[in-house]
Amino acid sequence: MKDTLAAIVALIRLTLKDGQSAEDFVDALGGRLITMARMHDLLAQRNWQGASLDGLIDSAVMYYVDAQKPNIERYGPDVMLKPNAASTLGMVLHELATNATRYGALSKLDGHIRVTWKIVGATGGSPGVQALSLHWIERDGPPVQVPSGDGFGASFVRRSVKYELNGVATLEFEPEGLKVHAHHSAAGHRGVQAR
Amino acid sequence: MTLGQAERPDLSGLRVLVVEDMMLAAEEIGHELRGCGCVVVGPAARVPAALALVADEQLDGALLDVNLAGEYCYPMARELQARRVPFAFLTGYSDSATFPPEHRAVPRLRKPFGSGDLISFVDRNFRKAA
């Protein structure tokens, strides 16, 4: 909890750099704080032992789900994430969903997102060591333009997966939609457990 | 609390290792330290990466988040002690009984802290003897 308060101070500063108007700032910060709070709820439900990836996706992107049509599909096995991995991925998914709503697939009526994941053996890892490989693929949104700069979202996704999960996140701005791949090995941080 | 520019101590050249598992918190600490002229070593999020920095870098002090994604920072504390590098814990715990006996006297900066708290803490604990 105290760690979270420290992170919020940093989040305010980073959001402030990113924001243009006061309203934009409040919107962006509010969205990030709400997601942070949802991650807390999710982890508290399991006594801070972890969270399921499926539940995490629900919490992080539920704002954006259209009840009338399947705009966010998901395919993957049951995965339990350790608390730190859950917090990081939750915030990453929030940034991706926000971005999709503003510029990507969710800004168009027919746009949709497919989230898929699998557990893979970590390269060079000892037997039993696993990694999570997650894809976020946007389709049928507006034609994608490669952004000239690195906004908060893209930079946050890359840096937090690297720093907090010792993993790698790649963002490919394909013309037909953004494609994100996040991969992190359980080695060293025990982030992933297959259930 | 933020200190005005005039009140900021000059910590030029002070080499401080930052070990903190949350990226945003680590970046915030780094930002504040650099603002006072410190050289930030790291930040590192995990024990092995932090131990490598302790072994390779010249350090005037180290700030250690106690709980690093479920692992305690104590291996680093022992290593720093052996090298006579001053260090301090960043922690939400206030009760010294939660720390191993050999580390109960280590200075602690309570989370959450403001930038003024951080800078005066670093100044007090790590500033090189003039």
PDB file of C-alpha atoms in Angstrom, chain A residues 55-164:
ATOM      1  CA  GLY A  55      -9.497 -11.688 -14.165  1.00  0.00           C
ATOM      2  CA  LEU A  56      -6.735  -9.182 -14.756  1.00  0.00           C
ATOM      3  CA  ILE A  57      -7.862  -8.551 -18.325  1.00  0.00           C
ATOM      4  CA  ASP A  58     -11.427  -8.108 -17.073  1.00  0.00           C
ATOM      5  CA  SER A  59     -10.323  -5.537 -14.527  1.00  0.00           C
ATOM      6  CA  ALA A  60      -7.972  -3.640 -16.789  1.00  0.00           C
ATOM      7  CA  VAL A  61     -10.081  -3.377 -19.932  1.00  0.00           C
ATOM      8  CA  MET A  62     -13.686  -3.787 -18.688  1.00  0.00           C
ATOM      9  CA  TYR A  63     -14.283  -0.077 -19.218  1.00  0.00           C
ATOM     10  CA  TYR A  64     -13.845  -0.596 -22.907  1.00  0.00           C
ATOM     11  CA  VAL A  65     -15.817  -3.770 -23.476  1.00  0.00           C
ATOM     12  CA  ASP A  66     -18.905  -3.315 -25.598  1.00  0.00           C
ATOM     13  CA  ALA A  67     -21.630  -5.544 -24.167  1.00  0.00           C
ATOM     14  CA  GLN A  68     -23.414  -5.593 -27.560  1.00  0.00           C
ATOM     15  CA  LYS A  69     -20.595  -7.098 -29.577  1.00  0.00           C
ATOM     16  CA  PRO A  70     -17.403  -8.992 -28.922  1.00  0.00           C
ATOM     17  CA  ASN A  71     -14.889  -6.195 -29.397  1.00  0.00           C
ATOM     18  CA  ILE A  72     -12.278  -7.733 -27.130  1.00  0.00           C
ATOM     19  CA  GLU A  73     -11.689 -11.442 -27.633  1.00  0.00           C
ATOM     20  CA  ARG A  74      -9.317 -13.540 -25.609  1.00  0.00           C
ATOM     21  CA  TYR A  75      -7.760 -16.959 -25.923  1.00  0.00           C
ATOM     22  CA  GLY A  76      -5.384 -18.564 -23.471  1.00  0.00           C
ATOM     23  CA  PRO A  77      -4.959 -21.086 -20.676  1.00  0.00           C
ATOM     24  CA  ASP A  78      -5.621 -20.389 -17.011  1.00  0.00           C
ATOM     25  CA  VAL A  79      -2.605 -18.568 -15.652  1.00  0.00           C
ATOM     26  CA  MET A  80      -1.964 -17.366 -12.125  1.00  0.00           C
ATOM     27  CA  LEU A  81       0.305 -14.347 -11.875  1.00  0.00           C
ATOM     28  CA  LYS A  82       2.317 -13.309  -8.856  1.00  0.00           C
ATOM     29  CA  PRO A  83       1.235  -9.960  -7.386  1.00  0.00           C
ATOM     30  CA  ASN A  84       4.045  -7.914  -8.933  1.00  0.00           C
ATOM     31  CA  ALA A  85       3.547  -9.396 -12.398  1.00  0.00           C
ATOM     32  CA  ALA A  86      -0.213  -8.851 -12.100  1.00  0.00           C
ATOM     33  CA  SER A  87       0.212  -5.180 -11.164  1.00  0.00           C
ATOM     34  CA  THR A  88       2.583  -4.525 -14.035  1.00  0.00           C
ATOM     35  CA  LEU A  89       0.533  -6.325 -16.682  1.00  0.00           C
ATOM     36  CA  GLY A  90      -2.670  -4.693 -15.442  1.00  0.00           C
ATOM     37  CA  MET A  91      -1.223  -1.234 -15.975  1.00  0.00           C
ATOM     38  CA  VAL A  92       0.205  -2.264 -19.353  1.00  0.00           C
ATOM     39  CA  LEU A  93      -3.198  -3.529 -20.515  1.00  0.00           C
ATOM     40  CA  HIS A  94      -4.817  -0.321 -19.286  1.00  0.00           C
ATOM     41  CA  GLU A  95      -2.430   1.801 -21.350  1.00  0.00           C
ATOM     42  CA  LEU A  96      -3.032  -0.346 -24.435  1.00  0.00           C
ATOM     43  CA  ALA A  97      -6.812  -0.169 -24.024  1.00  0.00           C
ATOM     44  CA  THR A  98      -6.737   3.602 -23.515  1.00  0.00           C
ATOM     45  CA  ASN A  99      -4.596   4.015 -26.595  1.00  0.00           C
ATOM     46  CA  ALA A 100      -6.944   1.760 -28.604  1.00  0.00           C
ATOM     47  CA  THR A 101      -9.916   3.898 -27.602  1.00  0.00           C
ATOM     48  CA  ARG A 102      -8.256   7.137 -28.590  1.00  0.00           C
ATOM     49  CA  TYR A 103      -6.374   6.165 -31.731  1.00  0.00           C
ATOM     50  CA  GLY A 104      -6.731   2.450 -32.396  1.00  0.00           C
ATOM     51  CA  ALA A 105      -9.229  -0.306 -33.055  1.00  0.00           C
ATOM     52  CA  LEU A 106     -11.690   0.754 -30.357  1.00  0.00           C
ATOM     53  CA  SER A 107     -12.049   4.218 -31.885  1.00  0.00           C
ATOM     54  CA  LYS A 108     -14.011   2.653 -34.774  1.00  0.00           C
ATOM     55  CA  LEU A 109     -17.325   0.838 -34.600  1.00  0.00           C
ATOM     56  CA  ASP A 110     -16.057  -2.349 -36.263  1.00  0.00           C
ATOM     57  CA  GLY A 111     -12.682  -2.409 -34.601  1.00  0.00           C
ATOM     58  CA  HIS A 112     -11.759  -5.250 -32.341  1.00  0.00           C
ATOM     59  CA  ILE A 113      -8.892  -6.567 -30.279  1.00  0.00           C
ATOM     60  CA  ARG A 114      -7.696 -10.075 -29.839  1.00  0.00           C
ATOM     61  CA  VAL A 115      -5.689 -10.921 -26.745  1.00  0.00           C
ATOM     62  CA  THR A 116      -3.964 -14.301 -26.795  1.00  0.00           C
ATOM     63  CA  TRP A 117      -1.419 -15.822 -24.480  1.00  0.00           C
ATOM     64  CA  LYS A 118       0.423 -19.010 -23.811  1.00  0.00           C
ATOM     65  CA  ILE A 119       2.908 -20.460 -21.404  1.00  0.00           C
ATOM     66  CA  VAL A 120       6.190 -21.301 -23.061  1.00  0.00           C
ATOM     67  CA  GLY A 121       9.443 -22.809 -21.858  1.00  0.00           C
ATOM     68  CA  ALA A 122      11.922 -20.046 -21.156  1.00  0.00           C
ATOM     69  CA  THR A 123      14.900 -20.105 -23.479  1.00  0.00           C
ATOM     70  CA  GLY A 124      17.918 -21.327 -21.613  1.00  0.00           C
ATOM     71  CA  GLY A 125      15.836 -21.690 -18.494  1.00  0.00           C
ATOM     72  CA  SER A 126      16.076 -24.657 -16.207  1.00  0.00           C
ATOM     73  CA  PRO A 127      13.383 -27.325 -16.538  1.00  0.00           C
ATOM     74  CA  GLY A 128      10.103 -26.171 -15.072  1.00  0.00           C
ATOM     75  CA  VAL A 129      10.930 -22.515 -15.594  1.00  0.00           C
ATOM     76  CA  GLN A 130       8.192 -20.931 -17.636  1.00  0.00           C
ATOM     77  CA  ALA A 131       7.502 -17.735 -19.459  1.00  0.00           C
ATOM     78  CA  LEU A 132       4.341 -15.947 -20.418  1.00  0.00           C
ATOM     79  CA  SER A 133       3.956 -14.824 -24.004  1.00  0.00           C
ATOM     80  CA  LEU A 134       1.061 -12.431 -24.637  1.00  0.00           C
ATOM     81  CA  HIS A 135      -0.167 -10.888 -27.883  1.00  0.00           C
ATOM     82  CA  TRP A 136      -2.465  -7.886 -28.210  1.00  0.00           C
ATOM     83  CA  ILE A 137      -3.640  -7.517 -31.791  1.00  0.00           C
ATOM     84  CA  GLU A 138      -5.888  -4.709 -33.004  1.00  0.00           C
ATOM     85  CA  ARG A 139      -7.827  -5.030 -36.248  1.00  0.00           C
ATOM     86  CA  ASP A 140     -10.403  -3.130 -38.317  1.00  0.00           C
ATOM     87  CA  GLY A 141      -9.625   0.186 -36.711  1.00  0.00           C
ATOM     88  CA  PRO A 142      -8.455   3.286 -38.590  1.00  0.00           C
ATOM     89  CA  PRO A 143      -5.294   2.950 -40.708  1.00  0.00           C
ATOM     90  CA  VAL A 144      -2.393   3.023 -38.302  1.00  0.00           C
ATOM     91  CA  GLN A 145       0.190   5.733 -38.504  1.00  0.00           C
ATOM     92  CA  VAL A 146       3.498   5.196 -36.854  1.00  0.00           C
ATOM     93  CA  PRO A 147       3.660   7.841 -34.115  1.00  0.00           C
ATOM     94  CA  SER A 148       6.476  10.316 -34.507  1.00  0.00           C
ATOM     95  CA  GLY A 149       7.335  10.404 -30.834  1.00  0.00           C
ATOM     96  CA  ASP A 150       7.067   7.944 -28.003  1.00  0.00           C
ATOM     97  CA  GLY A 151       4.037   8.903 -25.912  1.00  0.00           C
ATOM     98  CA  PHE A 152       3.548   7.908 -22.316  1.00  0.00           C
ATOM     99  CA  GLY A 153       1.657   4.731 -23.234  1.00  0.00           C
ATOM    100  CA  ALA A 154       4.132   3.080 -25.590  1.00  0.00           C
ATOM    101  CA  SER A 155       7.115   4.094 -23.530  1.00  0.00           C
ATOM    102  CA  PHE A 156       5.458   2.958 -20.292  1.00  0.00           C
ATOM    103  CA  VAL A 157       4.624  -0.449 -21.798  1.00  0.00           C
ATOM    104  CA  ARG A 158       8.170  -1.070 -22.995  1.00  0.00           C
ATOM    105  CA  ARG A 159       9.903   0.234 -19.913  1.00  0.00           C
ATOM    106  CA  SER A 160       7.712  -1.367 -17.254  1.00  0.00           C
ATOM    107  CA  VAL A 161       7.804  -4.836 -18.847  1.00  0.00           C
ATOM    108  CA  LYS A 162      11.590  -4.540 -19.036  1.00  0.00           C
ATOM    109  CA  TYR A 163      12.150  -3.023 -15.603  1.00  0.00           C
ATOM    110  CA  GLU A 164       9.533  -4.743 -13.479  1.00  0.00           C
TER     111      GLU A 164
END
